[in-house]
PDB file of C-alpha atoms in Angstrom:
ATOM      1  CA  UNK A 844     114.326  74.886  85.677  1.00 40.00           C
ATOM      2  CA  UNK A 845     115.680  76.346  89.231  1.00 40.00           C
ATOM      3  CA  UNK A 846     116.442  72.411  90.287  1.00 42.00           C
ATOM      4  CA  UNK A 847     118.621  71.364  87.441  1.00 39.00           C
ATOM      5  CA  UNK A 848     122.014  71.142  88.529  1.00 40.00           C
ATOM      6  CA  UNK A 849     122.959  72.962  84.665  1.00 42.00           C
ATOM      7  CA  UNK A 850     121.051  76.197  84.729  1.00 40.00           C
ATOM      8  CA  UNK A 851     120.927  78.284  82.395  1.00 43.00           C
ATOM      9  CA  UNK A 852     124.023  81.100  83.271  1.00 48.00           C
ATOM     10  CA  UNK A 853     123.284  84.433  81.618  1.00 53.00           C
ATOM     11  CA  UNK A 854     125.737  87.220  81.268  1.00 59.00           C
ATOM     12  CA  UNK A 855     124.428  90.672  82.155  1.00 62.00           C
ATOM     13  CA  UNK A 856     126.244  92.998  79.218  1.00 58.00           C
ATOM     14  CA  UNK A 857     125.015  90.174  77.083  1.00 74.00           C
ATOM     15  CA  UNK A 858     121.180  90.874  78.295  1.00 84.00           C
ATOM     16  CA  UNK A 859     120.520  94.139  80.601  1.00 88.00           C
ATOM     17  CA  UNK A 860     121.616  97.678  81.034  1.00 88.00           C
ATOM     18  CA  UNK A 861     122.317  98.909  84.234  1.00 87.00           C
ATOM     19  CA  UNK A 862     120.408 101.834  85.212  1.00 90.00           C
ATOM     20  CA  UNK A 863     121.050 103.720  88.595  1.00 89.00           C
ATOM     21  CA  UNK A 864     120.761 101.988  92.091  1.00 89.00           C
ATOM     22  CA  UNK A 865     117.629 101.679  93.948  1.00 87.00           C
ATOM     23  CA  UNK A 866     118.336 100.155  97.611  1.00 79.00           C
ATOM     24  CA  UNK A 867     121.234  97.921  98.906  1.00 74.00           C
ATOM     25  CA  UNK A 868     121.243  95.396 101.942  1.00 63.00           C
ATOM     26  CA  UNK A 869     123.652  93.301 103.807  1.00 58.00           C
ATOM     27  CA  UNK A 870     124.483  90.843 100.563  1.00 66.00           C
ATOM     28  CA  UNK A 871     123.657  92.572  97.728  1.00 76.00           C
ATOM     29  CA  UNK A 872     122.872  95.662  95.982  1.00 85.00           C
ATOM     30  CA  UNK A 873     119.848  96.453  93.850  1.00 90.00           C
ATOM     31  CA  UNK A 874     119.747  98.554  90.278  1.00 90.00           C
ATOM     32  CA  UNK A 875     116.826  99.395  87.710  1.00 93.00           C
ATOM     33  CA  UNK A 876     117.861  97.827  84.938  1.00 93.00           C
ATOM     34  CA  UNK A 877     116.273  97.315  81.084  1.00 93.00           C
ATOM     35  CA  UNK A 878     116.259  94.018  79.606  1.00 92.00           C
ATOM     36  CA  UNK A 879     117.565  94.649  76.160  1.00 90.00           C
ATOM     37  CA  UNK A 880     115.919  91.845  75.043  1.00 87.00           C
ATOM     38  CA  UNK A 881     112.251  93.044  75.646  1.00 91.00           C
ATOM     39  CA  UNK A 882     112.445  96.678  76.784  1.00 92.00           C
ATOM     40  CA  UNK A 883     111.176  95.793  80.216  1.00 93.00           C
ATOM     41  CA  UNK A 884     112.535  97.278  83.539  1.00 95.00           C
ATOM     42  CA  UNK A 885     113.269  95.092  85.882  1.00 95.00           C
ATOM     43  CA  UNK A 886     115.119  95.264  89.322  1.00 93.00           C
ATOM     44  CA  UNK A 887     118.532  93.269  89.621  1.00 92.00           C
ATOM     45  CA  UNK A 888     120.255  92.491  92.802  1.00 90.00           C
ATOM     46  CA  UNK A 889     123.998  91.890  92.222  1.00 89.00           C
ATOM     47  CA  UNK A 890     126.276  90.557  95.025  1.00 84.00           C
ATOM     48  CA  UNK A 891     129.424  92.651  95.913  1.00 77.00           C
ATOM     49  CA  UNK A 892     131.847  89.958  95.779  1.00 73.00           C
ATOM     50  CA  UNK A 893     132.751  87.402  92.958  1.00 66.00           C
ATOM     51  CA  UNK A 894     130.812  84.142  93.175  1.00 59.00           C
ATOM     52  CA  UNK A 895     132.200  81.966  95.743  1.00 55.00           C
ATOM     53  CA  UNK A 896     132.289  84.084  98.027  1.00 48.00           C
ATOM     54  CA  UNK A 897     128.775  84.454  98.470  1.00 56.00           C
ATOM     55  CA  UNK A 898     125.773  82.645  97.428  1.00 65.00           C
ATOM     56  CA  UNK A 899     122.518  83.998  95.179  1.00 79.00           C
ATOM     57  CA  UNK A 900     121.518  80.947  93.767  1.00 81.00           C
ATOM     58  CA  UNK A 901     119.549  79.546  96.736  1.00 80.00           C
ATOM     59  CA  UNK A 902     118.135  82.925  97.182  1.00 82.00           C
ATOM     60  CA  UNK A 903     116.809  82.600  93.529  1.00 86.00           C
ATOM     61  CA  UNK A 904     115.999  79.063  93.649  1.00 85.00           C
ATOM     62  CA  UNK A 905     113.904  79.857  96.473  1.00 84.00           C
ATOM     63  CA  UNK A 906     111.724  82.519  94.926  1.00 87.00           C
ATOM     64  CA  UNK A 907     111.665  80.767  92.252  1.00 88.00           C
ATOM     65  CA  UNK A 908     109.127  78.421  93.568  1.00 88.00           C
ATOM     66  CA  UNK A 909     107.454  80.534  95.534  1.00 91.00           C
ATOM     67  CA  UNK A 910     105.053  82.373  92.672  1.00 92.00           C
ATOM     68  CA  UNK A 911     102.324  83.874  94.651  1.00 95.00           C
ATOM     69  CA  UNK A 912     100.785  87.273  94.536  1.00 94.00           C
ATOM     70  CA  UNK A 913     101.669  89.250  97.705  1.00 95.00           C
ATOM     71  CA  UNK A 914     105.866  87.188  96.879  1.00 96.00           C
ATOM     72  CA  UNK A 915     108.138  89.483  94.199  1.00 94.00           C
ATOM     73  CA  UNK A 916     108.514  87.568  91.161  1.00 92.00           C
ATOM     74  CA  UNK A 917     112.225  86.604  89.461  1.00 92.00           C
ATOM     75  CA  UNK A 918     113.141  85.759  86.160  1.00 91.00           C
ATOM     76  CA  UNK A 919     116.852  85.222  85.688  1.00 89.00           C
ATOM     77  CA  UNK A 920     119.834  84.168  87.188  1.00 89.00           C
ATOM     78  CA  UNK A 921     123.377  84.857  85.892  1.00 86.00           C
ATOM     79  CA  UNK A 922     126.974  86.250  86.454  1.00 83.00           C
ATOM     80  CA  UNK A 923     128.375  89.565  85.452  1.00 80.00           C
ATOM     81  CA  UNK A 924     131.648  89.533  83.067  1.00 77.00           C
ATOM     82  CA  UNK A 925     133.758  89.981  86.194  1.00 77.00           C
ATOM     83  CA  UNK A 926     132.224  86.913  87.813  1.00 79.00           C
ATOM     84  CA  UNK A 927     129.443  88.774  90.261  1.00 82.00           C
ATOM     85  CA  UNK A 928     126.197  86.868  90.671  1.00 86.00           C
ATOM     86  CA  UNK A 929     122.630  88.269  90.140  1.00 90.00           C
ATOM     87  CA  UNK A 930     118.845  87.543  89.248  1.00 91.00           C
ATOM     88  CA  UNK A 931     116.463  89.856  87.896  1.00 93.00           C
ATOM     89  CA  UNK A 932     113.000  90.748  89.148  1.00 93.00           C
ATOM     90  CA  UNK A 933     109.994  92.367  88.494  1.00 93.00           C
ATOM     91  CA  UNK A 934     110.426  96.066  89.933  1.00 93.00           C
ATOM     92  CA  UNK A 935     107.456  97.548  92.388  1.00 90.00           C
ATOM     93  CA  UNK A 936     106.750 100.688  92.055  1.00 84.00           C
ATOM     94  CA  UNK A 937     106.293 101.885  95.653  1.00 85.00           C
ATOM     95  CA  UNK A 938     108.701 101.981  98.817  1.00 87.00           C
ATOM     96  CA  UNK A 939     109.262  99.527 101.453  1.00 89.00           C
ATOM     97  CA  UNK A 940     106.860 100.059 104.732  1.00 90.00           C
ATOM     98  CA  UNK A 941     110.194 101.020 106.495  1.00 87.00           C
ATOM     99  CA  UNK A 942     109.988 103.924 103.906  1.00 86.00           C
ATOM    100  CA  UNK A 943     106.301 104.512 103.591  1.00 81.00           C
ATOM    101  CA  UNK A 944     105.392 104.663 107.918  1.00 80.00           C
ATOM    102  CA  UNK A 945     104.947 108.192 108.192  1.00 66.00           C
ATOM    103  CA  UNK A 946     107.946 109.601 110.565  1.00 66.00           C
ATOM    104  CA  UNK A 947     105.599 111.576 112.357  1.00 62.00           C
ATOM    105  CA  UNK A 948     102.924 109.459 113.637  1.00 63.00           C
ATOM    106  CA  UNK A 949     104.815 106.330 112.871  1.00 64.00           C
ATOM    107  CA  UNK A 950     102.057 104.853 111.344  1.00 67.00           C
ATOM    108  CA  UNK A 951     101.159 103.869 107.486  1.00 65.00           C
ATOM    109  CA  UNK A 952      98.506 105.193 106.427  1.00 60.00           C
ATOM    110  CA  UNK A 953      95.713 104.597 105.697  1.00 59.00           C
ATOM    111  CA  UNK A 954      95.245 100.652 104.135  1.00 73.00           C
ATOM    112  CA  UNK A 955      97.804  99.053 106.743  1.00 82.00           C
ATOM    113  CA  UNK A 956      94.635  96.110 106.745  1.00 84.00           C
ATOM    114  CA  UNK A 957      95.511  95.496 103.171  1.00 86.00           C
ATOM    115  CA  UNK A 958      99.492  95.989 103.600  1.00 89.00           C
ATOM    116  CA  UNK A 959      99.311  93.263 106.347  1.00 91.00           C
ATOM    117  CA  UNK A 960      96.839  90.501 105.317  1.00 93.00           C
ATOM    118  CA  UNK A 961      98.943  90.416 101.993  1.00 94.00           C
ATOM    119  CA  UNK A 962     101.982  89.605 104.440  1.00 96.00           C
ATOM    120  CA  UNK A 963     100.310  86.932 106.088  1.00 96.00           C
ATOM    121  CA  UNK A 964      98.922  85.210 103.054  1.00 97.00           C
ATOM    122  CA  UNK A 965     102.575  85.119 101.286  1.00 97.00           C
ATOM    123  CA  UNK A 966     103.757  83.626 104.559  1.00 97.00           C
ATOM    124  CA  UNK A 967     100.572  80.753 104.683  1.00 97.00           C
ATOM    125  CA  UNK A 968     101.855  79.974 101.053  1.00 97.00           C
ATOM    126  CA  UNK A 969     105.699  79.883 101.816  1.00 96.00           C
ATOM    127  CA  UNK A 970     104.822  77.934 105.792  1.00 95.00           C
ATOM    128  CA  UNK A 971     102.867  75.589 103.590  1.00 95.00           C
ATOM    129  CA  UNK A 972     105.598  74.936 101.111  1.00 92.00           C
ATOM    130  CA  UNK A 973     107.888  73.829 104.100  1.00 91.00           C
ATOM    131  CA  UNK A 974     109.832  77.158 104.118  1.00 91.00           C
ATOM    132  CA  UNK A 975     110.677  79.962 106.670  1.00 91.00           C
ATOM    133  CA  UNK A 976     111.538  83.455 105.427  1.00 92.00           C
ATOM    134  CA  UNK A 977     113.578  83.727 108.288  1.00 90.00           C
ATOM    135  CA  UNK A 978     113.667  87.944 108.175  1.00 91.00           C
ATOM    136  CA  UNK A 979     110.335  89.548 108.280  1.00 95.00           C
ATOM    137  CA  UNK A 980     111.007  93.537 108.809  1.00 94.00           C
ATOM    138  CA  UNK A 981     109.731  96.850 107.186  1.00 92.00           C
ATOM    139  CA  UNK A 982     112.791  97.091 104.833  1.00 90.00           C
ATOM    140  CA  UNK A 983     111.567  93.523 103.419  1.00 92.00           C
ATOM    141  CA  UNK A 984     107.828  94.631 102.504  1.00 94.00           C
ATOM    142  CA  UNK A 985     107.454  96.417  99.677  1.00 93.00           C
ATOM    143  CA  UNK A 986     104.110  98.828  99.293  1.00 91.00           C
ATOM    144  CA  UNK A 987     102.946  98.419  95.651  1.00 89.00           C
ATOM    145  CA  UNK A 988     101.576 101.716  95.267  1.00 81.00           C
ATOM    146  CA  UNK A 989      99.662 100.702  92.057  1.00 80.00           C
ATOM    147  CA  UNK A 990      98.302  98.061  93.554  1.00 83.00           C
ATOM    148  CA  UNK A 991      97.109  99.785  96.343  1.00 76.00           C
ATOM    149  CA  UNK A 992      94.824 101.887  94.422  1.00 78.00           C
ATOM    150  CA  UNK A 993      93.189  99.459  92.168  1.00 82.00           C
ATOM    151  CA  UNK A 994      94.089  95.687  93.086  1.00 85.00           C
ATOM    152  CA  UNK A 995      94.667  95.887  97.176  1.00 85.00           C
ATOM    153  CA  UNK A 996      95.257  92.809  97.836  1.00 86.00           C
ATOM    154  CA  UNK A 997      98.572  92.893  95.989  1.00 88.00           C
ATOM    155  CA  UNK A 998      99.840  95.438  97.479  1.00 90.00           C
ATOM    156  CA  UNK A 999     101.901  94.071 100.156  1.00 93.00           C
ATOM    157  CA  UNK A1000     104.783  92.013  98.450  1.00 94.00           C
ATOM    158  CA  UNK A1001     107.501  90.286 100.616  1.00 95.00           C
ATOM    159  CA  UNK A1002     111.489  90.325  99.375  1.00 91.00           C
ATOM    160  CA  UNK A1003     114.359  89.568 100.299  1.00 87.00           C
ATOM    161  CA  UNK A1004     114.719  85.811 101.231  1.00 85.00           C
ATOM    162  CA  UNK A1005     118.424  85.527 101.279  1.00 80.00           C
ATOM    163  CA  UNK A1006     117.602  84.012 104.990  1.00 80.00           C
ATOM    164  CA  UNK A1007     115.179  81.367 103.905  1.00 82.00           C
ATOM    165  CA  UNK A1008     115.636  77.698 105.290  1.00 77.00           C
ATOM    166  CA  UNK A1009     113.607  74.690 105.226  1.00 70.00           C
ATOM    167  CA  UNK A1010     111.641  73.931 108.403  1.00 64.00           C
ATOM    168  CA  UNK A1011     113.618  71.029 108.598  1.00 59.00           C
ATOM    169  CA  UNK A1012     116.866  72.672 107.899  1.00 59.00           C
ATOM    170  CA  UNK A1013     119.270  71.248 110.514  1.00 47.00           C
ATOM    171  CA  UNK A1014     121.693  74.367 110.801  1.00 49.00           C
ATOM    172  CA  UNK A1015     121.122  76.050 113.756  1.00 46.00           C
ATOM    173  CA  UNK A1016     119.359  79.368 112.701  1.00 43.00           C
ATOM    174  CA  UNK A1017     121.335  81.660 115.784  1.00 43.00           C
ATOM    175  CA  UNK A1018     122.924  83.987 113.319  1.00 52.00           C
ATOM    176  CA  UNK A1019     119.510  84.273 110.503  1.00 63.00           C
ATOM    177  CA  UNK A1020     116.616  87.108 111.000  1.00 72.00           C
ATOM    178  CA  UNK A1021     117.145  91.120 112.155  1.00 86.00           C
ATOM    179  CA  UNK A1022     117.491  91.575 116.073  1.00 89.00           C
ATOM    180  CA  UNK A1023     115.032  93.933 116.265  1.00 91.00           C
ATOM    181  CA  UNK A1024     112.615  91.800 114.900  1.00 93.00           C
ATOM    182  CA  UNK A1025     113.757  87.841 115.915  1.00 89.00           C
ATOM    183  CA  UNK A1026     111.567  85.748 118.647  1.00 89.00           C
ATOM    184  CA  UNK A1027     113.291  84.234 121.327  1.00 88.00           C
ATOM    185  CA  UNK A1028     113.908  81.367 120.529  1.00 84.00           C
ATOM    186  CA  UNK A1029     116.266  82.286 117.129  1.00 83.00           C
ATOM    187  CA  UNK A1030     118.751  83.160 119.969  1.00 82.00           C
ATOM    188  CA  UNK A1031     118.537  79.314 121.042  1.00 80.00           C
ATOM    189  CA  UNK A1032     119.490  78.067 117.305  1.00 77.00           C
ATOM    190  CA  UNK A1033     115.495  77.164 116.796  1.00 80.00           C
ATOM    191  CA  UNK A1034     113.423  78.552 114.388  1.00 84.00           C
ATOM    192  CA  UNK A1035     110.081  77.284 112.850  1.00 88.00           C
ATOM    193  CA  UNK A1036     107.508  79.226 110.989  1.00 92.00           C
ATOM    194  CA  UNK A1037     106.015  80.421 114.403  1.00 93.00           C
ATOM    195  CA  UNK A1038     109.291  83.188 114.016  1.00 92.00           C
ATOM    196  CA  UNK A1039     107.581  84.376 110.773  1.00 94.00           C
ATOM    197  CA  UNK A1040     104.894  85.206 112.621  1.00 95.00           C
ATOM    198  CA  UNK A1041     106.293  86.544 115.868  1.00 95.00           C
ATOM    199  CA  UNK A1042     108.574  89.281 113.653  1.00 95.00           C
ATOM    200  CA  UNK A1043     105.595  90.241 111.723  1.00 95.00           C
ATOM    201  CA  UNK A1044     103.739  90.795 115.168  1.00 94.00           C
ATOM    202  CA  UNK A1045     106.945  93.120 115.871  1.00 93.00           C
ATOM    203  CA  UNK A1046     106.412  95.253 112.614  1.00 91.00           C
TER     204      UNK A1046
END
């Protein structure tokens, strides 16, 4: 239960194995890692600083209750023995598009039809819950290569909502989203699911 105020706190050398790092952002770093537990392989994003400093919780709270197909799904949320936060998540096995355009031609090819409606139904689901994502790029899409070849419509699946508000969240949103990729009006402290759309436009 992501809402009750005394979740369940896992330790990680109780549960997983770290395995070797597969991508890192601006507040947090992600590893393969096995739950020992069930054998699976998951992905885990850890933050670099103790907890307090920073704060994965709300990130996982907000996946949490966003279970949809073209959305990565988590499972658990906990703190390392020195006090680090993470959450586990199922691992895709394919690259983000800022990975997969080709640097060539600078296009994906060739199911970018598939890649994108997947986007824009994940974002219908999460606009409809009341939520923005709040950082729509090409680093936060990942290509499900597996997907792509036998179940399409999966194979778009959006990460990464660190940034995510409420629509009614009353902070001003000046300093959330990726420069390259923010509408206008995030540089006035507004933002409203209309930004979703405008940074996917931009990708």
């Amino acid at each position: 239960d992501p809402d009750g105020d005394n979740m369940p706190v896992s330790r990680l050398a109780d549960r997983y194995r770290l395995l070797e790092p597969i991508g890192s952002g601006g507040i947090g770093v992600v590893h393969r890692a096995e739950d020992r537990a069930n054998g699976q392989i998951v992905a885990m994003k850890i933050m670099p600083r103790p907890r307090g400093a920073t704060n994965l919780r709300s990130e996982f709270v907000a996946l949490a209750r966003l279970r949809h197909p073209n959305i990565v799904s988590v499972f658990d949320y906990g703190l390392t023995d020195t006090g680090h936060e993470y959450f586990t998540m199922e691992l895709v096995s394919g690259p983000t598009l800022a990975e997969a355009v080709g640097p060539a031609t600078g296009r994906i090819e060739p199911r970018s039809y598939e890649l994108f409606s997947g986007v824009l139904r994940a974002l219908a689901f999460v606009h409809a819950r009341g939520m923005i994502h709040a950082d729509i790029k090409p680093s936060n899409i990942l290509v499900d290569g597996a997907a792509l070849a036998g179940e399409p419509r999966r194979a778009a699946r959006l990460v990464d909502f660190g940034l995510a508000a409420a629509a009614t969240d009353p902070l001003s949103s000046a300093a959330r989203g990726t420069v390259a990729y923010a509408a206008p009006e995030v540089f006035a402290g507004r933002l409203d699911a209309r930004s979703d759309i405008y940074a996917l436009g931009v990708v």
